[in-house]
């Protein structure tokens, strides 16, 4: 897809959806953004938003979480699912931040991806939402799926999808792409039942165009 069309898609989505971060994560709080983004894997915004205040009232700093008992942390974050693994990750990340990073959440992609439980998606979200810098585009299941449907990429590997999106969209909007596509995926482009008839992107969507051609050919055969 050419950049002009991609920018039109971005502008259309940006006009439709508010700028949000998953799980009620606050801007400007690197530690909070990091922990809640790790917890957001394979769960709902509601579950993450529910456990966040309790978790941070008990463990408000990396130092406090680094010294926490995994069992106690696990019970607090149980509603997010996979709570034992997530407890190990957030405690391990806190310990590395304290022991190796001077108590501050790293400000680079390489630094962040060294932390337990942090891949490129989480690192990109932290950089964008906590520090206002964009080294890449966070690619999750919504972004990967919708990017393929629209024709923004033909890849399935998240890093290759990210590379294509970074090539197509101007850098100044990289930080918005994940949130916009996630919201569109939840509201309209639902995985098992996309609401193509209500989609504001249908004009530029490869899937919609190809499905129309298939339906047209089927209709011609029955006549």
PDB file of C-alpha atoms in Angstrom:
ATOM      1  CA  UNK A   1       0.000   0.000   0.000  1.00  0.00           C
ATOM      2  CA  UNK A   2       1.277   3.484  -0.839  1.00  0.00           C
ATOM      3  CA  UNK A   3       1.940   6.062   1.888  1.00  0.00           C
ATOM      4  CA  UNK A   4      -0.813   8.423   0.735  1.00  0.00           C
ATOM      5  CA  UNK A   5      -3.493   5.736   1.192  1.00  0.00           C
ATOM      6  CA  UNK A   6      -1.985   4.651   4.509  1.00  0.00           C
ATOM      7  CA  UNK A   7      -2.079   8.232   5.766  1.00  0.00           C
ATOM      8  CA  UNK A   8      -5.720   8.518   4.719  1.00  0.00           C
ATOM      9  CA  UNK A   9      -6.471   5.380   6.740  1.00  0.00           C
ATOM     10  CA  UNK A  10      -4.645   6.861   9.729  1.00  0.00           C
ATOM     11  CA  UNK A  11      -6.525  10.162   9.477  1.00  0.00           C
ATOM     12  CA  UNK A  12      -9.858   8.329   9.205  1.00  0.00           C
ATOM     13  CA  UNK A  13      -9.168   6.216  12.283  1.00  0.00           C
ATOM     14  CA  UNK A  14      -7.762   9.160  14.230  1.00  0.00           C
ATOM     15  CA  UNK A  15     -10.939  11.142  13.620  1.00  0.00           C
ATOM     16  CA  UNK A  16     -13.093   8.233  14.794  1.00  0.00           C
ATOM     17  CA  UNK A  17     -11.350   6.903  17.885  1.00  0.00           C
ATOM     18  CA  UNK A  18     -10.010   8.677  20.978  1.00  0.00           C
ATOM     19  CA  UNK A  19      -6.345   8.335  21.847  1.00  0.00           C
ATOM     20  CA  UNK A  20      -6.180   5.729  24.620  1.00  0.00           C
ATOM     21  CA  UNK A  21      -3.805   3.280  26.250  1.00  0.00           C
ATOM     22  CA  UNK A  22      -4.887  -0.211  27.219  1.00  0.00           C
ATOM     23  CA  UNK A  23      -5.728  -1.047  30.799  1.00  0.00           C
ATOM     24  CA  UNK A  24      -6.107   2.485  32.142  1.00  0.00           C
ATOM     25  CA  UNK A  25      -2.347   3.022  31.981  1.00  0.00           C
ATOM     26  CA  UNK A  26      -1.289   6.576  32.794  1.00  0.00           C
ATOM     27  CA  UNK A  27       0.873   8.701  30.542  1.00  0.00           C
ATOM     28  CA  UNK A  28       4.210   9.796  31.965  1.00  0.00           C
ATOM     29  CA  UNK A  29       4.601   7.001  34.521  1.00  0.00           C
ATOM     30  CA  UNK A  30       7.238   4.645  33.074  1.00  0.00           C
ATOM     31  CA  UNK A  31       7.060   2.092  35.887  1.00  0.00           C
ATOM     32  CA  UNK A  32       3.254   1.987  35.786  1.00  0.00           C
ATOM     33  CA  UNK A  33       3.149   1.757  32.004  1.00  0.00           C
ATOM     34  CA  UNK A  34       5.693  -1.065  32.037  1.00  0.00           C
ATOM     35  CA  UNK A  35       3.999  -3.167  34.713  1.00  0.00           C
ATOM     36  CA  UNK A  36       0.463  -2.749  33.415  1.00  0.00           C
ATOM     37  CA  UNK A  37       1.507  -3.442  29.835  1.00  0.00           C
ATOM     38  CA  UNK A  38       3.111  -6.713  30.944  1.00  0.00           C
ATOM     39  CA  UNK A  39      -0.114  -7.571  32.787  1.00  0.00           C
ATOM     40  CA  UNK A  40      -2.248  -6.692  29.738  1.00  0.00           C
ATOM     41  CA  UNK A  41      -1.100  -9.762  27.774  1.00  0.00           C
ATOM     42  CA  UNK A  42      -4.008 -12.089  26.961  1.00  0.00           C
ATOM     43  CA  UNK A  43      -6.521 -10.351  29.189  1.00  0.00           C
ATOM     44  CA  UNK A  44      -9.016  -7.497  29.165  1.00  0.00           C
ATOM     45  CA  UNK A  45      -8.575  -3.800  29.870  1.00  0.00           C
ATOM     46  CA  UNK A  46     -11.129  -4.163  32.651  1.00  0.00           C
ATOM     47  CA  UNK A  47      -9.096  -6.823  34.459  1.00  0.00           C
ATOM     48  CA  UNK A  48      -5.891  -4.771  34.251  1.00  0.00           C
ATOM     49  CA  UNK A  49      -7.638  -1.585  35.383  1.00  0.00           C
ATOM     50  CA  UNK A  50      -9.110  -3.438  38.358  1.00  0.00           C
ATOM     51  CA  UNK A  51      -5.821  -4.784  39.705  1.00  0.00           C
ATOM     52  CA  UNK A  52      -3.643  -1.740  39.005  1.00  0.00           C
ATOM     53  CA  UNK A  53      -4.670   0.460  41.958  1.00  0.00           C
ATOM     54  CA  UNK A  54      -4.383  -2.424  44.419  1.00  0.00           C
ATOM     55  CA  UNK A  55      -0.990  -3.489  43.083  1.00  0.00           C
ATOM     56  CA  UNK A  56       0.518  -0.002  43.152  1.00  0.00           C
ATOM     57  CA  UNK A  57      -0.914   0.883  46.549  1.00  0.00           C
ATOM     58  CA  UNK A  58       1.027  -2.093  47.906  1.00  0.00           C
ATOM     59  CA  UNK A  59       4.097  -1.767  45.670  1.00  0.00           C
ATOM     60  CA  UNK A  60       4.368   1.840  44.434  1.00  0.00           C
ATOM     61  CA  UNK A  61       8.026   1.739  43.334  1.00  0.00           C
ATOM     62  CA  UNK A  62      10.407  -0.635  41.559  1.00  0.00           C
ATOM     63  CA  UNK A  63      12.194  -1.106  44.891  1.00  0.00           C
ATOM     64  CA  UNK A  64       9.009  -2.193  46.636  1.00  0.00           C
ATOM     65  CA  UNK A  65       7.987  -4.588  43.878  1.00  0.00           C
ATOM     66  CA  UNK A  66      11.510  -6.011  43.635  1.00  0.00           C
ATOM     67  CA  UNK A  67      11.261  -7.087  47.280  1.00  0.00           C
ATOM     68  CA  UNK A  68       7.729  -8.463  46.983  1.00  0.00           C
ATOM     69  CA  UNK A  69       6.631 -12.013  47.648  1.00  0.00           C
ATOM     70  CA  UNK A  70       5.634 -13.675  44.338  1.00  0.00           C
ATOM     71  CA  UNK A  71       2.683 -15.416  45.963  1.00  0.00           C
ATOM     72  CA  UNK A  72       1.240 -12.167  47.298  1.00  0.00           C
ATOM     73  CA  UNK A  73       1.712 -10.395  43.972  1.00  0.00           C
ATOM     74  CA  UNK A  74       0.162 -13.351  42.160  1.00  0.00           C
ATOM     75  CA  UNK A  75      -2.981 -13.170  44.267  1.00  0.00           C
ATOM     76  CA  UNK A  76      -3.396  -9.470  43.505  1.00  0.00           C
ATOM     77  CA  UNK A  77      -3.014  -9.909  39.751  1.00  0.00           C
ATOM     78  CA  UNK A  78      -4.877 -13.243  39.533  1.00  0.00           C
ATOM     79  CA  UNK A  79      -7.817 -11.704  37.563  1.00  0.00           C
ATOM     80  CA  UNK A  80      -5.472 -10.929  34.638  1.00  0.00           C
ATOM     81  CA  UNK A  81      -4.745 -14.629  34.023  1.00  0.00           C
ATOM     82  CA  UNK A  82      -1.382 -16.403  33.815  1.00  0.00           C
ATOM     83  CA  UNK A  83      -0.772 -14.679  37.125  1.00  0.00           C
ATOM     84  CA  UNK A  84       2.152 -16.807  38.294  1.00  0.00           C
ATOM     85  CA  UNK A  85       4.150 -16.114  35.141  1.00  0.00           C
ATOM     86  CA  UNK A  86       3.202 -12.450  35.169  1.00  0.00           C
ATOM     87  CA  UNK A  87       4.168 -12.125  38.842  1.00  0.00           C
ATOM     88  CA  UNK A  88       7.605 -13.544  38.054  1.00  0.00           C
ATOM     89  CA  UNK A  89       7.972 -11.171  35.125  1.00  0.00           C
ATOM     90  CA  UNK A  90       7.016  -7.953  36.887  1.00  0.00           C
ATOM     91  CA  UNK A  91       9.056  -8.777  39.995  1.00  0.00           C
ATOM     92  CA  UNK A  92      12.010  -9.814  37.825  1.00  0.00           C
ATOM     93  CA  UNK A  93      11.720  -6.623  35.787  1.00  0.00           C
ATOM     94  CA  UNK A  94      11.589  -4.537  38.962  1.00  0.00           C
ATOM     95  CA  UNK A  95      14.695  -6.260  40.336  1.00  0.00           C
ATOM     96  CA  UNK A  96      16.631  -5.656  37.128  1.00  0.00           C
ATOM     97  CA  UNK A  97      15.551  -2.017  37.099  1.00  0.00           C
ATOM     98  CA  UNK A  98      16.793  -1.619  40.672  1.00  0.00           C
ATOM     99  CA  UNK A  99      19.987  -3.673  40.343  1.00  0.00           C
ATOM    100  CA  UNK A 100      21.118  -2.733  36.850  1.00  0.00           C
ATOM    101  CA  UNK A 101      19.297   0.428  35.780  1.00  0.00           C
ATOM    102  CA  UNK A 102      19.647   2.714  38.779  1.00  0.00           C
ATOM    103  CA  UNK A 103      15.974   2.381  39.652  1.00  0.00           C
ATOM    104  CA  UNK A 104      14.782   3.896  36.368  1.00  0.00           C
ATOM    105  CA  UNK A 105      12.875   2.158  33.576  1.00  0.00           C
ATOM    106  CA  UNK A 106      15.147   1.982  30.492  1.00  0.00           C
ATOM    107  CA  UNK A 107      14.566   4.561  27.783  1.00  0.00           C
ATOM    108  CA  UNK A 108      15.638   2.460  24.792  1.00  0.00           C
ATOM    109  CA  UNK A 109      14.189  -0.498  22.938  1.00  0.00           C
ATOM    110  CA  UNK A 110      17.293  -2.585  23.601  1.00  0.00           C
ATOM    111  CA  UNK A 111      17.276  -1.727  27.278  1.00  0.00           C
ATOM    112  CA  UNK A 112      13.606  -2.527  27.723  1.00  0.00           C
ATOM    113  CA  UNK A 113      13.699  -5.834  25.866  1.00  0.00           C
ATOM    114  CA  UNK A 114      16.350  -7.075  28.295  1.00  0.00           C
ATOM    115  CA  UNK A 115      13.745  -7.017  31.072  1.00  0.00           C
ATOM    116  CA  UNK A 116      11.768 -10.185  31.888  1.00  0.00           C
ATOM    117  CA  UNK A 117       8.420 -10.350  30.105  1.00  0.00           C
ATOM    118  CA  UNK A 118       9.209  -7.488  27.736  1.00  0.00           C
ATOM    119  CA  UNK A 119       9.195  -8.002  23.969  1.00  0.00           C
ATOM    120  CA  UNK A 120       9.126  -5.420  21.191  1.00  0.00           C
ATOM    121  CA  UNK A 121       5.402  -4.783  21.549  1.00  0.00           C
ATOM    122  CA  UNK A 122       5.631  -3.939  25.257  1.00  0.00           C
ATOM    123  CA  UNK A 123       8.830  -1.954  24.760  1.00  0.00           C
ATOM    124  CA  UNK A 124       7.284   0.146  21.997  1.00  0.00           C
ATOM    125  CA  UNK A 125       4.224   0.909  24.149  1.00  0.00           C
ATOM    126  CA  UNK A 126       6.395   1.965  27.086  1.00  0.00           C
ATOM    127  CA  UNK A 127       8.625   4.179  24.948  1.00  0.00           C
ATOM    128  CA  UNK A 128       5.695   5.890  23.269  1.00  0.00           C
ATOM    129  CA  UNK A 129       3.372   6.310  26.232  1.00  0.00           C
ATOM    130  CA  UNK A 130       5.881   6.885  29.017  1.00  0.00           C
ATOM    131  CA  UNK A 131       8.671   8.735  27.239  1.00  0.00           C
ATOM    132  CA  UNK A 132       7.046  10.110  24.098  1.00  0.00           C
ATOM    133  CA  UNK A 133       9.577   8.458  21.810  1.00  0.00           C
ATOM    134  CA  UNK A 134       8.898   5.989  19.018  1.00  0.00           C
ATOM    135  CA  UNK A 135      11.502   3.493  17.881  1.00  0.00           C
ATOM    136  CA  UNK A 136       8.906   1.239  16.275  1.00  0.00           C
ATOM    137  CA  UNK A 137       5.225   0.262  16.167  1.00  0.00           C
ATOM    138  CA  UNK A 138       3.677  -2.088  18.724  1.00  0.00           C
ATOM    139  CA  UNK A 139       2.292  -5.107  16.863  1.00  0.00           C
ATOM    140  CA  UNK A 140      -0.207  -7.327  18.658  1.00  0.00           C
ATOM    141  CA  UNK A 141      -2.825  -9.736  17.291  1.00  0.00           C
ATOM    142  CA  UNK A 142      -5.235  -6.924  16.326  1.00  0.00           C
ATOM    143  CA  UNK A 143      -2.560  -4.913  14.533  1.00  0.00           C
ATOM    144  CA  UNK A 144      -1.177  -7.929  12.683  1.00  0.00           C
ATOM    145  CA  UNK A 145      -4.601  -9.173  11.584  1.00  0.00           C
ATOM    146  CA  UNK A 146      -6.039  -5.835  10.495  1.00  0.00           C
ATOM    147  CA  UNK A 147      -2.838  -4.790   8.747  1.00  0.00           C
ATOM    148  CA  UNK A 148      -3.053  -7.921   6.613  1.00  0.00           C
ATOM    149  CA  UNK A 149      -6.753  -7.425   5.880  1.00  0.00           C
ATOM    150  CA  UNK A 150      -6.212  -3.821   4.813  1.00  0.00           C
ATOM    151  CA  UNK A 151      -3.254  -4.738   2.633  1.00  0.00           C
ATOM    152  CA  UNK A 152      -0.665  -2.869   4.684  1.00  0.00           C
ATOM    153  CA  UNK A 153       1.428  -6.047   4.824  1.00  0.00           C
ATOM    154  CA  UNK A 154       1.501  -9.621   3.579  1.00  0.00           C
ATOM    155  CA  UNK A 155       3.629 -10.812   6.476  1.00  0.00           C
ATOM    156  CA  UNK A 156       2.600 -12.858   9.518  1.00  0.00           C
ATOM    157  CA  UNK A 157       5.713 -12.494  11.670  1.00  0.00           C
ATOM    158  CA  UNK A 158       5.190  -9.532  14.046  1.00  0.00           C
ATOM    159  CA  UNK A 159       8.634  -8.046  13.450  1.00  0.00           C
ATOM    160  CA  UNK A 160       8.161  -8.181   9.679  1.00  0.00           C
ATOM    161  CA  UNK A 161       4.695  -6.644  10.028  1.00  0.00           C
ATOM    162  CA  UNK A 162       6.239  -3.891  12.149  1.00  0.00           C
ATOM    163  CA  UNK A 163       8.908  -3.285   9.512  1.00  0.00           C
ATOM    164  CA  UNK A 164       6.268  -2.884   6.777  1.00  0.00           C
ATOM    165  CA  UNK A 165       4.190  -0.520   8.910  1.00  0.00           C
ATOM    166  CA  UNK A 166       7.236   1.575   9.776  1.00  0.00           C
ATOM    167  CA  UNK A 167       8.038   1.865   6.084  1.00  0.00           C
ATOM    168  CA  UNK A 168       4.477   2.831   5.169  1.00  0.00           C
ATOM    169  CA  UNK A 169       3.523   5.291   7.922  1.00  0.00           C
ATOM    170  CA  UNK A 170       5.481   8.470   8.749  1.00  0.00           C
ATOM    171  CA  UNK A 171       7.385   8.278  12.034  1.00  0.00           C
ATOM    172  CA  UNK A 172       5.340  10.977  13.723  1.00  0.00           C
ATOM    173  CA  UNK A 173       2.261   8.701  13.825  1.00  0.00           C
ATOM    174  CA  UNK A 174       3.966   5.426  14.806  1.00  0.00           C
ATOM    175  CA  UNK A 175       2.901   5.817  18.432  1.00  0.00           C
ATOM    176  CA  UNK A 176      -0.794   6.056  17.491  1.00  0.00           C
ATOM    177  CA  UNK A 177      -1.070   3.063  15.154  1.00  0.00           C
ATOM    178  CA  UNK A 178      -1.435   0.337  17.784  1.00  0.00           C
ATOM    179  CA  UNK A 179      -4.162   2.062  19.800  1.00  0.00           C
ATOM    180  CA  UNK A 180      -6.166   3.005  16.697  1.00  0.00           C
ATOM    181  CA  UNK A 181      -6.077  -0.450  15.122  1.00  0.00           C
ATOM    182  CA  UNK A 182      -6.832  -2.152  18.447  1.00  0.00           C
ATOM    183  CA  UNK A 183      -9.911   0.017  18.950  1.00  0.00           C
ATOM    184  CA  UNK A 184     -11.055  -0.607  15.374  1.00  0.00           C
ATOM    185  CA  UNK A 185     -10.514  -4.344  15.835  1.00  0.00           C
ATOM    186  CA  UNK A 186     -12.679  -4.415  18.928  1.00  0.00           C
ATOM    187  CA  UNK A 187     -15.435  -2.185  17.593  1.00  0.00           C
ATOM    188  CA  UNK A 188     -15.754  -3.124  13.913  1.00  0.00           C
ATOM    189  CA  UNK A 189     -13.122  -5.443  12.471  1.00  0.00           C
ATOM    190  CA  UNK A 190     -13.857  -8.276  14.882  1.00  0.00           C
ATOM    191  CA  UNK A 191     -11.823 -11.407  14.199  1.00  0.00           C
ATOM    192  CA  UNK A 192     -14.641 -13.940  13.745  1.00  0.00           C
ATOM    193  CA  UNK A 193     -17.305 -11.614  12.418  1.00  0.00           C
ATOM    194  CA  UNK A 194     -15.946  -8.408  10.839  1.00  0.00           C
ATOM    195  CA  UNK A 195     -18.668  -5.801  10.379  1.00  0.00           C
ATOM    196  CA  UNK A 196     -17.598  -4.805   6.886  1.00  0.00           C
ATOM    197  CA  UNK A 197     -20.896  -3.078   6.157  1.00  0.00           C
ATOM    198  CA  UNK A 198     -20.198  -0.610   8.980  1.00  0.00           C
ATOM    199  CA  UNK A 199     -16.456  -0.204   8.376  1.00  0.00           C
ATOM    200  CA  UNK A 200     -15.109   3.286   7.802  1.00  0.00           C
ATOM    201  CA  UNK A 201     -12.070   1.764   6.066  1.00  0.00           C
ATOM    202  CA  UNK A 202     -13.970  -0.353   3.525  1.00  0.00           C
ATOM    203  CA  UNK A 203     -12.997   1.977   0.678  1.00  0.00           C
ATOM    204  CA  UNK A 204      -9.312   1.097   1.098  1.00  0.00           C
ATOM    205  CA  UNK A 205      -9.596  -2.450   2.484  1.00  0.00           C
ATOM    206  CA  UNK A 206      -8.117  -5.281   0.433  1.00  0.00           C
ATOM    207  CA  UNK A 207     -10.214  -7.903   2.240  1.00  0.00           C
ATOM    208  CA  UNK A 208     -13.457  -6.007   1.578  1.00  0.00           C
ATOM    209  CA  UNK A 209     -12.552  -5.558  -2.071  1.00  0.00           C
ATOM    210  CA  UNK A 210     -11.605  -9.198  -2.576  1.00  0.00           C
ATOM    211  CA  UNK A 211     -14.686 -10.464  -0.749  1.00  0.00           C
ATOM    212  CA  UNK A 212     -16.844  -8.312  -3.013  1.00  0.00           C
ATOM    213  CA  UNK A 213     -15.189  -9.813  -6.063  1.00  0.00           C
ATOM    214  CA  UNK A 214     -15.795 -13.336  -4.739  1.00  0.00           C
ATOM    215  CA  UNK A 215     -19.448 -12.598  -4.030  1.00  0.00           C
ATOM    216  CA  UNK A 216     -19.799 -11.062  -7.468  1.00  0.00           C
ATOM    217  CA  UNK A 217     -18.353 -14.086  -9.215  1.00  0.00           C
ATOM    218  CA  UNK A 218     -20.638 -16.395  -7.245  1.00  0.00           C
ATOM    219  CA  UNK A 219     -23.638 -14.335  -8.230  1.00  0.00           C
ATOM    220  CA  UNK A 220     -22.642 -14.462 -11.889  1.00  0.00           C
ATOM    221  CA  UNK A 221     -22.400 -18.274 -11.783  1.00  0.00           C
ATOM    222  CA  UNK A 222     -25.911 -18.638 -10.370  1.00  0.00           C
ATOM    223  CA  UNK A 223     -27.496 -16.518 -13.065  1.00  0.00           C
TER     224      UNK A 223
END
